[in-house]
XYZ file of C-alpha atoms in Angstrom:
669
model
C -16.104 29.113 64.125
C -16.552 29.268 67.867
C -17.804 32.417 67.967
C -20.807 31.727 65.558
C -21.664 28.707 66.931
C -21.977 30.213 70.296
C -23.847 33.350 68.819
C -26.212 31.176 67.202
C -26.783 28.856 70.337
C -27.554 32.185 72.615
C -29.847 33.401 70.053
C -31.733 30.163 69.843
C -32.235 29.775 73.550
C -33.282 33.393 73.569
C -35.622 32.727 70.631
C -36.690 30.004 73.075
C -37.380 31.822 76.231
C -39.429 34.071 74.170
C -41.758 31.282 72.531
C -41.945 29.635 76.020
C -42.794 33.244 77.555
C -45.832 33.725 74.747
C -47.056 30.468 75.039
C -47.524 30.986 78.525
C -49.158 34.279 78.190
C -51.528 33.483 75.689
C -52.484 30.060 78.065
C -53.161 32.563 80.877
C -55.058 34.870 78.993
C -57.455 32.170 77.932
C -58.691 32.774 81.470
C -59.135 36.406 81.017
C -60.995 35.919 77.696
C -63.174 32.551 77.919
C -66.446 33.787 78.770
C -67.106 31.276 81.575
C -64.961 33.463 83.551
C -65.740 36.480 85.981
C -63.679 39.223 87.321
C -63.195 37.938 90.657
C -61.115 35.345 88.930
C -59.402 37.742 86.248
C -58.691 40.442 89.235
C -56.938 37.385 91.019
C -55.085 36.111 88.494
C -53.454 39.576 87.488
C -52.750 39.929 91.382
C -50.972 36.691 91.769
C -49.026 37.143 87.879
C -47.770 40.170 88.735
C -46.601 38.915 91.872
C -44.862 36.033 90.569
C -42.879 38.931 87.947
C -41.940 41.149 90.899
C -40.887 38.199 93.755
C -41.270 34.545 92.243
C -40.329 32.605 95.051
C -43.496 34.091 96.707
C -45.374 33.249 94.574
C -44.043 29.491 94.366
C -44.397 29.048 98.398
C -48.209 30.330 97.547
C -48.716 27.663 95.065
C -46.837 25.102 97.220
C -49.457 25.771 99.955
C -52.268 25.625 97.637
C -51.633 22.595 95.395
C -54.794 20.192 96.596
C -57.236 23.408 97.357
C -57.900 23.728 93.376
C -61.911 22.149 93.471
C -62.360 24.509 96.368
C -60.803 27.430 95.028
C -62.535 27.055 92.011
C -65.972 26.982 93.598
C -65.330 29.935 95.920
C -64.637 31.662 92.549
C -67.616 30.324 90.993
C -66.447 29.037 88.535
C -66.454 25.347 89.067
C -64.398 23.790 86.111
C -61.578 26.243 86.548
C -58.260 24.491 87.067
C -57.147 26.478 90.062
C -53.955 24.348 91.023
C -52.866 24.356 87.086
C -53.660 28.039 86.502
C -51.228 28.645 89.917
C -48.416 26.580 88.267
C -48.467 28.332 85.036
C -48.626 31.815 86.608
C -45.998 30.888 88.970
C -43.718 29.838 85.777
C -44.470 32.601 83.855
C -42.912 35.064 86.444
C -39.962 32.752 86.155
C -39.577 32.962 82.539
C -40.199 36.772 82.869
C -37.332 37.391 85.143
C -35.138 35.032 83.256
C -35.321 37.177 80.529
C -32.827 39.799 82.269
C -29.186 38.699 81.938
C -28.319 40.734 85.256
C -30.458 38.812 87.658
C -29.889 35.477 89.136
C -32.788 33.783 87.713
C -31.134 32.968 84.223
C -28.159 31.686 84.797
C -29.758 29.152 87.847
C -32.679 27.757 85.465
C -30.450 27.232 82.379
C -27.817 25.318 84.718
C -30.932 23.317 86.141
C -31.887 22.164 82.443
C -30.248 18.741 81.708
C -30.069 16.074 78.838
C -32.922 14.167 79.690
C -35.182 16.807 81.512
C -35.185 18.023 77.667
C -35.695 14.566 76.033
C -38.600 13.497 78.684
C -40.254 17.001 77.599
C -39.402 16.373 73.599
C -40.866 12.846 74.062
C -43.914 14.063 75.485
C -44.367 16.901 73.083
C -43.538 14.845 70.147
C -46.335 12.052 71.229
C -48.927 15.266 71.829
C -47.949 16.088 68.385
C -48.563 12.671 66.492
C -52.339 12.235 67.763
C -52.827 15.875 66.918
C -52.254 14.810 64.029
C -54.456 11.822 64.060
C -57.103 13.641 65.784
C -56.983 16.443 63.114
C -57.517 14.045 60.233
C -60.443 12.482 62.198
C -62.222 15.686 63.113
C -61.576 18.250 60.185
C -59.509 20.110 57.707
C -55.970 21.316 59.182
C -56.357 24.677 58.636
C -60.141 24.278 60.481
C -57.883 22.234 63.511
C -55.146 24.828 63.865
C -57.969 27.461 64.454
C -60.052 25.063 66.616
C -56.720 24.209 68.549
C -55.907 28.113 69.240
C -59.628 29.081 70.496
C -58.579 26.453 72.948
C -55.150 27.582 74.246
C -56.136 31.230 73.814
C -60.018 30.663 75.525
C -60.738 27.234 77.201
C -57.516 25.674 77.916
C -58.352 26.163 81.764
C -62.213 25.943 81.779
C -63.324 23.571 78.954
C -60.942 21.447 77.317
C -63.597 19.634 75.545
C -61.899 17.585 72.665
C -58.291 18.300 73.612
C -58.085 16.746 76.875
C -54.791 15.178 75.377
C -53.114 18.797 75.071
C -54.252 19.144 79.233
C -52.359 15.375 80.005
C -48.983 15.861 78.163
C -49.128 19.453 79.593
C -48.925 18.143 82.827
C -45.819 16.565 82.018
C -44.248 19.482 80.926
C -45.691 21.351 83.785
C -44.023 18.779 86.324
C -40.750 18.804 84.721
C -40.875 23.016 84.666
C -41.419 22.740 88.357
C -38.831 20.342 88.840
C -36.254 22.998 87.147
C -37.658 26.307 88.609
C -38.095 24.776 92.282
C -34.195 23.663 91.678
C -33.074 27.186 90.831
C -35.303 28.896 93.184
C -33.408 27.302 96.043
C -30.069 28.020 94.595
C -31.282 31.644 94.104
C -32.784 32.209 97.501
C -30.938 29.906 99.954
C -33.707 30.130 102.628
C -36.199 28.801 99.763
C -35.455 25.508 100.358
C -36.564 25.534 104.100
C -39.324 27.359 103.532
C -40.840 25.659 100.419
C -40.685 22.353 102.260
C -42.596 23.953 105.005
C -45.378 25.290 103.054
C -45.346 22.300 101.235
C -46.286 20.366 104.377
C -48.469 22.645 105.913
C -50.329 23.140 102.754
C -50.994 18.784 102.960
C -51.255 19.226 106.931
C -54.491 21.558 106.529
C -55.712 19.412 103.268
C -55.496 15.976 105.459
C -58.322 18.002 108.048
C -60.321 17.996 105.484
C -60.714 14.101 105.457
C -60.911 14.138 109.405
C -63.851 16.769 108.804
C -65.254 14.456 106.535
C -65.262 11.534 108.486
C -66.722 13.294 111.425
C -69.526 14.803 108.890
C -70.531 11.064 108.170
C -70.509 9.892 111.715
C -72.658 13.063 112.573
C -75.194 12.636 109.663
C -75.394 9.159 110.520
C -73.258 7.031 113.189
C -74.093 3.931 111.866
C -72.845 4.439 108.197
C -69.335 3.956 109.406
C -69.672 0.656 109.864
C -71.742 0.936 106.750
C -69.089 1.644 105.183
C -66.949 -1.227 106.466
C -68.931 -3.542 105.229
C -69.207 -2.492 101.501
C -66.679 -4.121 99.268
C -64.261 -1.029 99.115
C -64.350 -0.829 103.395
C -64.002 2.790 104.691
C -62.193 4.820 102.236
C -62.312 9.025 102.601
C -60.374 11.420 100.411
C -62.621 14.679 99.818
C -60.443 16.637 97.620
C -58.481 13.795 96.166
C -60.928 10.823 95.021
C -58.020 8.593 93.579
C -57.179 7.178 97.465
C -53.645 5.898 96.551
C -52.521 9.134 94.951
C -54.094 10.866 97.804
C -52.004 8.650 100.101
C -48.740 9.487 98.001
C -49.084 13.035 99.035
C -50.278 12.497 102.421
C -47.370 9.665 102.973
C -44.884 12.111 101.363
C -45.467 14.688 103.628
C -45.547 12.903 106.698
C -42.376 11.707 106.521
C -41.317 15.105 105.441
C -42.678 16.450 108.749
C -40.387 14.320 110.683
C -37.683 15.219 108.925
C -38.644 19.097 109.929
C -39.180 18.091 113.405
C -35.650 16.722 113.838
C -33.986 19.386 112.457
C -35.522 21.608 114.549
C -35.911 20.918 118.231
C -37.550 24.051 119.296
C -40.581 23.674 116.983
C -39.811 19.915 117.286
C -43.197 18.991 118.923
C -45.321 21.648 116.197
C -44.213 19.257 113.404
C -45.078 16.133 114.878
C -48.573 17.912 115.953
C -48.806 18.714 112.273
C -47.908 15.813 111.291
C -51.029 13.806 113.192
C -53.760 14.867 110.648
C -51.257 13.727 107.765
C -51.366 10.273 109.700
C -55.597 10.261 109.751
C -55.765 11.446 106.268
C -53.319 8.789 105.155
C -54.573 6.068 106.749
C -58.246 6.630 105.328
C -57.520 6.422 102.285
C -57.301 2.710 103.591
C -54.633 1.859 101.353
C -52.384 -1.186 101.812
C -49.707 -0.480 99.933
C -49.573 3.382 100.697
C -49.111 2.316 104.883
C -46.360 0.129 103.290
C -45.076 2.625 101.217
C -44.750 4.924 104.620
C -42.992 2.091 106.290
C -40.020 1.813 103.676
C -40.223 5.688 103.437
C -39.278 5.434 107.359
C -36.924 2.767 107.137
C -34.961 5.232 104.464
C -35.438 8.032 106.728
C -33.207 5.625 109.559
C -30.676 4.676 107.193
C -30.018 8.187 106.000
C -30.041 9.473 109.900
C -28.301 6.388 111.810
C -24.838 8.257 112.084
C -27.252 10.857 114.064
C -26.544 10.126 117.787
C -29.240 13.229 118.757
C -31.954 11.692 120.653
C -34.877 13.650 118.973
C -33.952 11.835 115.622
C -34.160 8.189 117.573
C -37.127 9.347 119.429
C -39.366 10.670 116.306
C -38.033 8.160 114.187
C -39.404 6.048 117.032
C -42.591 7.769 116.860
C -43.003 7.237 113.145
C -42.495 3.383 113.471
C -44.933 2.970 116.245
C -47.504 4.889 114.313
C -47.311 2.809 111.356
C -47.492 0.097 113.389
C -50.362 0.795 115.068
C -51.692 1.497 111.261
C -51.053 -2.268 110.535
C -52.792 -3.889 113.446
C -55.775 -1.818 113.228
C -56.158 -1.721 109.903
C -58.972 -4.113 109.246
C -60.611 -3.325 112.134
C -60.896 0.019 110.952
C -61.440 -0.403 107.039
C -63.200 -3.437 106.996
C -60.657 -4.760 104.580
C -58.164 -7.189 105.255
C -54.400 -7.227 105.081
C -53.464 -10.711 103.894
C -56.751 -12.610 103.493
C -59.140 -12.876 100.050
C -59.175 -9.318 99.056
C -55.289 -8.465 100.010
C -54.665 -11.559 97.408
C -56.989 -10.077 94.491
C -55.752 -6.889 94.952
C -51.905 -8.550 94.131
C -53.705 -10.455 91.476
C -55.183 -7.691 89.469
C -51.849 -5.827 89.953
C -50.324 -8.889 88.140
C -52.979 -9.010 85.564
C -52.270 -5.189 84.379
C -48.292 -5.803 84.218
C -49.405 -8.707 81.639
C -51.350 -6.222 79.940
C -49.251 -3.550 80.086
C -46.696 -5.760 78.585
C -48.808 -6.504 75.522
C -49.917 -2.854 74.777
C -45.959 -2.290 75.109
C -45.439 -4.681 72.397
C -47.554 -3.013 70.043
C -45.569 0.401 70.284
C -42.349 -0.559 72.544
C -40.268 2.508 71.301
C -42.148 5.121 71.535
C -45.454 4.344 73.166
C -49.265 4.331 72.067
C -49.679 7.947 73.057
C -50.392 9.966 76.566
C -53.373 8.757 78.128
C -54.309 6.414 76.126
C -53.409 2.795 78.064
C -56.559 2.543 78.819
C -57.786 1.971 75.077
C -55.566 -0.225 74.466
C -55.475 -2.509 77.947
C -59.439 -3.625 77.389
C -58.881 -5.565 74.307
C -55.540 -7.187 75.483
C -56.874 -7.844 78.981
C -57.051 -11.658 80.207
C -60.929 -12.538 81.069
C -59.942 -12.895 84.841
C -58.964 -9.478 84.501
C -62.720 -8.181 83.451
C -63.994 -10.224 85.726
C -61.984 -8.690 88.877
C -62.131 -5.135 87.709
C -64.145 -4.196 84.910
C -63.453 -0.025 85.556
C -61.003 1.530 83.299
C -57.913 0.024 83.041
C -55.162 2.197 83.608
C -51.494 0.437 84.115
C -52.004 0.861 88.329
C -48.304 1.425 87.736
C -46.701 4.739 87.156
C -43.514 3.149 85.201
C -45.279 0.998 83.645
C -47.449 3.603 82.230
C -44.331 5.395 80.631
C -43.343 2.571 79.260
C -46.590 1.874 77.799
C -47.797 5.773 76.541
C -44.094 7.150 75.847
C -42.463 3.865 75.064
C -38.956 2.435 76.534
C -37.637 5.505 75.514
C -39.898 7.483 77.815
C -39.138 5.253 80.526
C -35.258 5.479 79.951
C -35.840 9.203 80.042
C -37.794 9.100 83.312
C -35.789 6.633 84.873
C -32.184 8.620 84.200
C -33.573 11.819 85.833
C -34.363 9.958 89.015
C -31.117 8.489 88.695
C -29.324 12.059 88.171
C -31.284 13.213 91.147
C -30.495 10.236 93.141
C -27.010 10.756 92.740
C -27.033 14.318 93.529
C -29.020 13.472 96.756
C -26.907 10.819 98.055
C -24.174 12.796 97.590
C -25.575 15.145 99.724
C -26.395 13.124 101.923
C -23.556 11.574 102.587
C -21.599 14.547 102.954
C -23.569 16.391 105.299
C -26.319 15.676 107.992
C -29.370 17.805 106.871
C -32.561 16.020 108.423
C -34.931 18.182 106.524
C -33.564 16.771 103.255
C -33.142 13.388 104.566
C -37.163 13.277 105.574
C -37.922 14.495 102.164
C -35.950 12.326 100.924
C -37.844 9.791 102.621
C -41.372 11.326 101.486
C -39.631 10.883 97.670
C -39.221 7.621 98.505
C -42.859 6.875 99.589
C -44.245 8.217 96.708
C -42.173 6.046 94.574
C -43.246 3.008 95.674
C -46.311 3.768 95.421
C -45.838 4.485 92.256
C -45.299 0.866 91.044
C -48.863 0.127 92.444
C -50.828 2.969 91.413
C -50.538 6.419 89.346
C -50.532 9.079 91.532
C -48.130 10.677 88.827
C -51.509 10.729 86.619
C -53.284 12.750 89.061
C -52.359 16.758 87.930
C -52.487 17.956 91.848
C -50.637 15.468 93.383
C -48.236 14.742 90.630
C -46.822 18.518 91.189
C -46.088 17.403 94.673
C -43.868 14.946 93.184
C -41.798 17.394 91.239
C -41.748 20.364 93.488
C -40.136 17.654 96.044
C -37.837 16.210 93.654
C -36.736 19.516 92.878
C -36.506 20.623 96.234
C -34.062 18.025 97.118
C -32.319 18.666 93.841
C -31.738 22.322 94.837
C -30.807 21.744 98.466
C -27.976 18.997 97.340
C -26.743 21.276 95.278
C -26.235 24.181 97.268
C -24.965 21.849 100.148
C -22.390 20.709 97.938
C -20.951 24.538 96.912
C -19.279 26.138 99.380
C -20.762 29.683 100.610
C -18.084 31.778 98.437
C -18.310 29.617 94.896
C -22.488 29.687 94.828
C -22.515 32.749 92.441
C -19.501 31.921 90.578
C -20.424 28.519 89.488
C -24.428 29.444 89.138
C -22.458 31.903 86.316
C -20.715 29.449 84.836
C -22.952 26.753 84.976
C -24.748 28.007 82.108
C -21.765 27.787 79.651
C -20.728 24.595 80.825
C -24.135 23.276 80.244
C -24.199 24.510 76.340
C -20.707 23.294 75.958
C -21.720 19.652 77.171
C -24.783 19.823 74.836
C -22.524 20.420 71.670
C -19.881 18.012 72.395
C -22.442 15.377 73.483
C -24.155 13.182 70.506
C -26.520 11.341 72.450
C -28.891 13.448 73.163
C -29.293 15.114 69.642
C -29.307 11.767 68.597
C -32.800 10.575 70.840
C -33.698 14.401 70.343
C -33.573 14.020 66.381
C -35.440 10.326 66.142
C -37.998 11.678 68.730
C -38.278 14.848 66.198
C -38.059 13.216 62.862
C -40.144 10.120 63.604
C -43.441 12.143 64.078
C -45.267 11.964 61.012
C -43.934 7.750 60.476
C -45.636 7.412 63.801
C -48.562 9.298 62.854
C -49.168 7.467 59.194
C -48.918 4.178 61.237
C -51.813 5.068 63.649
C -53.756 6.895 61.075
C -53.155 3.292 58.980
C -54.133 1.506 61.845
C -57.449 3.832 62.668
C -60.908 3.266 60.683
C -61.617 6.559 59.028
C -64.503 5.238 57.077
C -67.389 7.179 59.079
C -64.842 10.640 59.155
C -65.838 13.230 56.353
C -65.277 17.258 56.320
C -67.368 19.777 54.999
C -70.605 18.280 55.262
C -73.714 19.447 56.756
C -76.270 17.453 59.068
C -78.017 14.402 57.131
C -81.410 14.798 56.115
C -83.974 13.582 53.782
C -85.553 14.436 50.894
C -89.426 14.073 50.114
C -89.113 10.421 48.766
C -87.103 9.149 52.244
C -83.535 9.357 50.470
C -80.628 9.995 53.265
C -78.789 12.935 52.400
C -76.681 16.092 53.029
C -75.390 19.134 51.724
C -71.642 19.711 51.103
C -69.219 22.844 50.969
C -67.473 23.993 48.299
C -64.839 21.591 49.225
C -65.416 18.405 51.425
C -63.540 14.836 52.010
C -64.582 11.545 52.748
C -62.361 8.213 53.810
C -63.477 4.682 52.266
C -61.884 1.140 53.876
C -58.542 0.399 52.411
C -59.909 -2.550 51.538
C -62.313 -1.606 48.767
C -62.361 -2.002 45.407
C -64.947 0.216 44.024
C -66.763 3.270 45.927
C -70.316 4.609 44.561
C -70.980 8.099 45.625
C -74.849 9.743 44.857
C -74.280 13.355 44.397
C -77.183 15.836 43.324
C -78.058 19.876 43.450
C -80.124 22.182 41.754
C -80.640 24.031 38.730
C -78.901 27.218 38.955
C -80.691 30.701 37.947
C -77.369 31.438 35.523
C -77.834 27.410 34.013
C -73.643 27.283 34.511
C -73.023 22.865 35.057
C -71.628 22.602 38.312
C -68.607 20.418 37.822
C -67.213 18.084 40.944
C -63.763 17.281 40.840
C -62.448 14.285 42.349
C -59.395 13.507 44.018
C -58.197 10.065 45.449
C -55.022 10.510 47.808
C -54.337 13.471 46.053
C -54.234 12.617 42.859
C -56.996 13.896 40.347
C -59.382 11.157 38.795
C -62.319 12.664 37.839
C -64.133 15.502 36.955
C -67.846 15.045 36.478
C -71.048 17.343 35.802
C -73.673 17.259 38.121
C -77.477 18.439 38.180
C -80.183 18.595 39.665
C -81.231 14.769 39.261
C -79.567 12.281 41.289
C -75.921 10.635 40.196
C -74.273 7.575 40.749
C -70.789 8.319 40.673
C -68.850 5.196 40.226
C -65.480 4.956 40.985
C -62.883 2.132 40.761
C -60.109 2.822 43.202
C -56.211 2.501 42.218
C -54.396 -0.602 43.238
C -54.974 -3.675 45.681
C -56.262 -3.197 48.972
C -54.637 -1.679 51.882
C -54.845 -0.874 55.480
C -54.640 2.462 55.308
C -57.703 4.085 54.523
C -58.951 6.035 51.170
C -58.902 9.542 50.927
C -61.519 11.060 48.366
C -61.345 15.274 47.939
C -63.896 16.771 45.930
C -64.252 20.305 44.705
C -67.446 21.717 43.612
C -67.105 24.835 40.748
C -69.112 26.988 40.945
C -70.627 27.194 44.523
C -73.988 28.653 45.282
C -75.891 30.042 48.115
C -79.415 29.513 48.436
C -80.382 32.925 49.350
C -79.455 33.870 46.121
C -81.006 30.753 43.860
C -84.152 29.887 45.874
C -87.038 32.545 46.259
C -87.753 33.447 49.650
C -84.621 31.816 51.411
C -82.600 33.072 54.125
C -80.373 30.589 54.031
C -76.698 32.178 53.390
C -74.500 29.209 53.352
C -72.084 28.529 50.514
C -72.684 25.176 49.351
C -71.912 22.437 46.800
C -73.386 19.565 46.363
C -75.708 17.195 47.813
C -74.591 13.927 48.864
C -76.348 10.579 49.491
C -75.299 7.488 51.435
C -71.449 6.361 50.221
C -71.686 2.416 49.152
C -67.813 0.887 49.420
C -67.534 -2.276 47.542
C -65.596 -4.840 49.705
C -63.676 -8.018 47.713
C -65.173 -11.110 48.753
C -64.306 -12.653 52.181
C -61.579 -15.769 51.141
C -62.639 -17.406 54.742
C -66.328 -17.596 53.693
């Protein structure tokens, strides 16, 4: 039995790798096939994907450096709506997936060893949540077959450029891409011992160059109008600048993480220490220009953590550089009101705290509606408006995001999703803390301090909702875990541990029922959760298989149907009246309309050229779920074949008037 089980496990793993590779290939091909793309983009993409396959670390390093430059690169390529950063991420992941197919190289074992239970389950939580709302979207839009075709067209042509109605899929994919980055980056640290340092350098240098754009934007404003700086200070938002990442706190999270990481690099590399301090200067400026109190406080928290981790290191460089960092933060705090025009502890600060407290209360009310599985990815704001207090509406009339990533996961992916996210963080913290306790790697200490900065800001904002910034977090976490794992392995053991890791992980999965139970619950409840959401969705305006409204000569509103069409009726209705008519066919055949309610045949009615009102009682009593009415018309007809001079080649059914649902009387009236 054991060989059979192992064989099935290997087969399932191989099938999963191939399926992932096909999906990534289809999505990448969407850029090639999209009519909005151009040959410059196609050629550069082909070169980058080839590099990712031949040398995955090189492609990853390029991606790290360009994380914040997606908008600039998209405009340079002539496709402003192209999500370049995500395209680079997918290209890098594709290269690693191709290399993982081979059993000869180190990539398969290294990647498999990093695929832990919480990572898989958190990914599954995002996938199942997306699946639930795709089912709801399908019911709201069109027939299943048409919806599947539209979804495939989106994935194969429009994913990176024109998502249109499928932003839900993009939001879910960002979570999956982040988790994949975490796994792959940690694996690359195992495959290439130099990758950690090179990756950290590219991440911080890329952010430093991006930070320069904030200083350049400030200079442009001043040169265009010297009085504009003072005018901006006097506005309610104060002086806040972040040209490439519009979310100020998210931008501050990015810059804060990378700035503290540069301090670690400066401490570790005494010869180039001054160079890394200089590289951190634009990061300090950009962080300050975001005008975020929470980011400055988080930077101080990250420095405190860095000091605690390096406290036993006696080097003067460590003390002086940390002192420099603390001095920079103190200067930012003291100069904050003068520079930004915003107070630190006055009315504006108290109002900001009050808004966040109200958002937490609103978030808890949202969680109450779907405590286990959440309300769906990127759907918090849709429910928060109706559950917010009058104070919150008055103080914060804008779109109500949770302003707390932990609250966001709890509300959108449920308490299960929050628990899985915390599980990932806890597992990463355990591995990293062990490495820090047993070693003295200042680069790792600086990176961990930067991650602390990010997590602190995540408690008062949503940096993980911003694609480019979320990638930064998962890359940093992957670098920290990958480096920590390598530090805890003896050089002789690295290869053997990498080879044995996959089999040990498979054994752990086969003997550990908790993960299988959670995964089974997430998957098995998808139909139930979809039905629950549909039951609370008003589908009375939803219809399929009907063309646009028009008017008869007498002014009656009507629309032609296809041979099959569907209408939804309010679940409270007891009776529905449906006007139907057609034209006399040349064959004199009698047109029949078959009517089904929730899939059950209830009537067949003939329809001629005159209007006929079909009155149909609905079975049972009132309910919350909408009634579904399906119609099949036979024989169908083509206007060009039945009407002299017509060139209309549509295949039609009958003409449908305005439906009338008869509701029971309101007992409160």
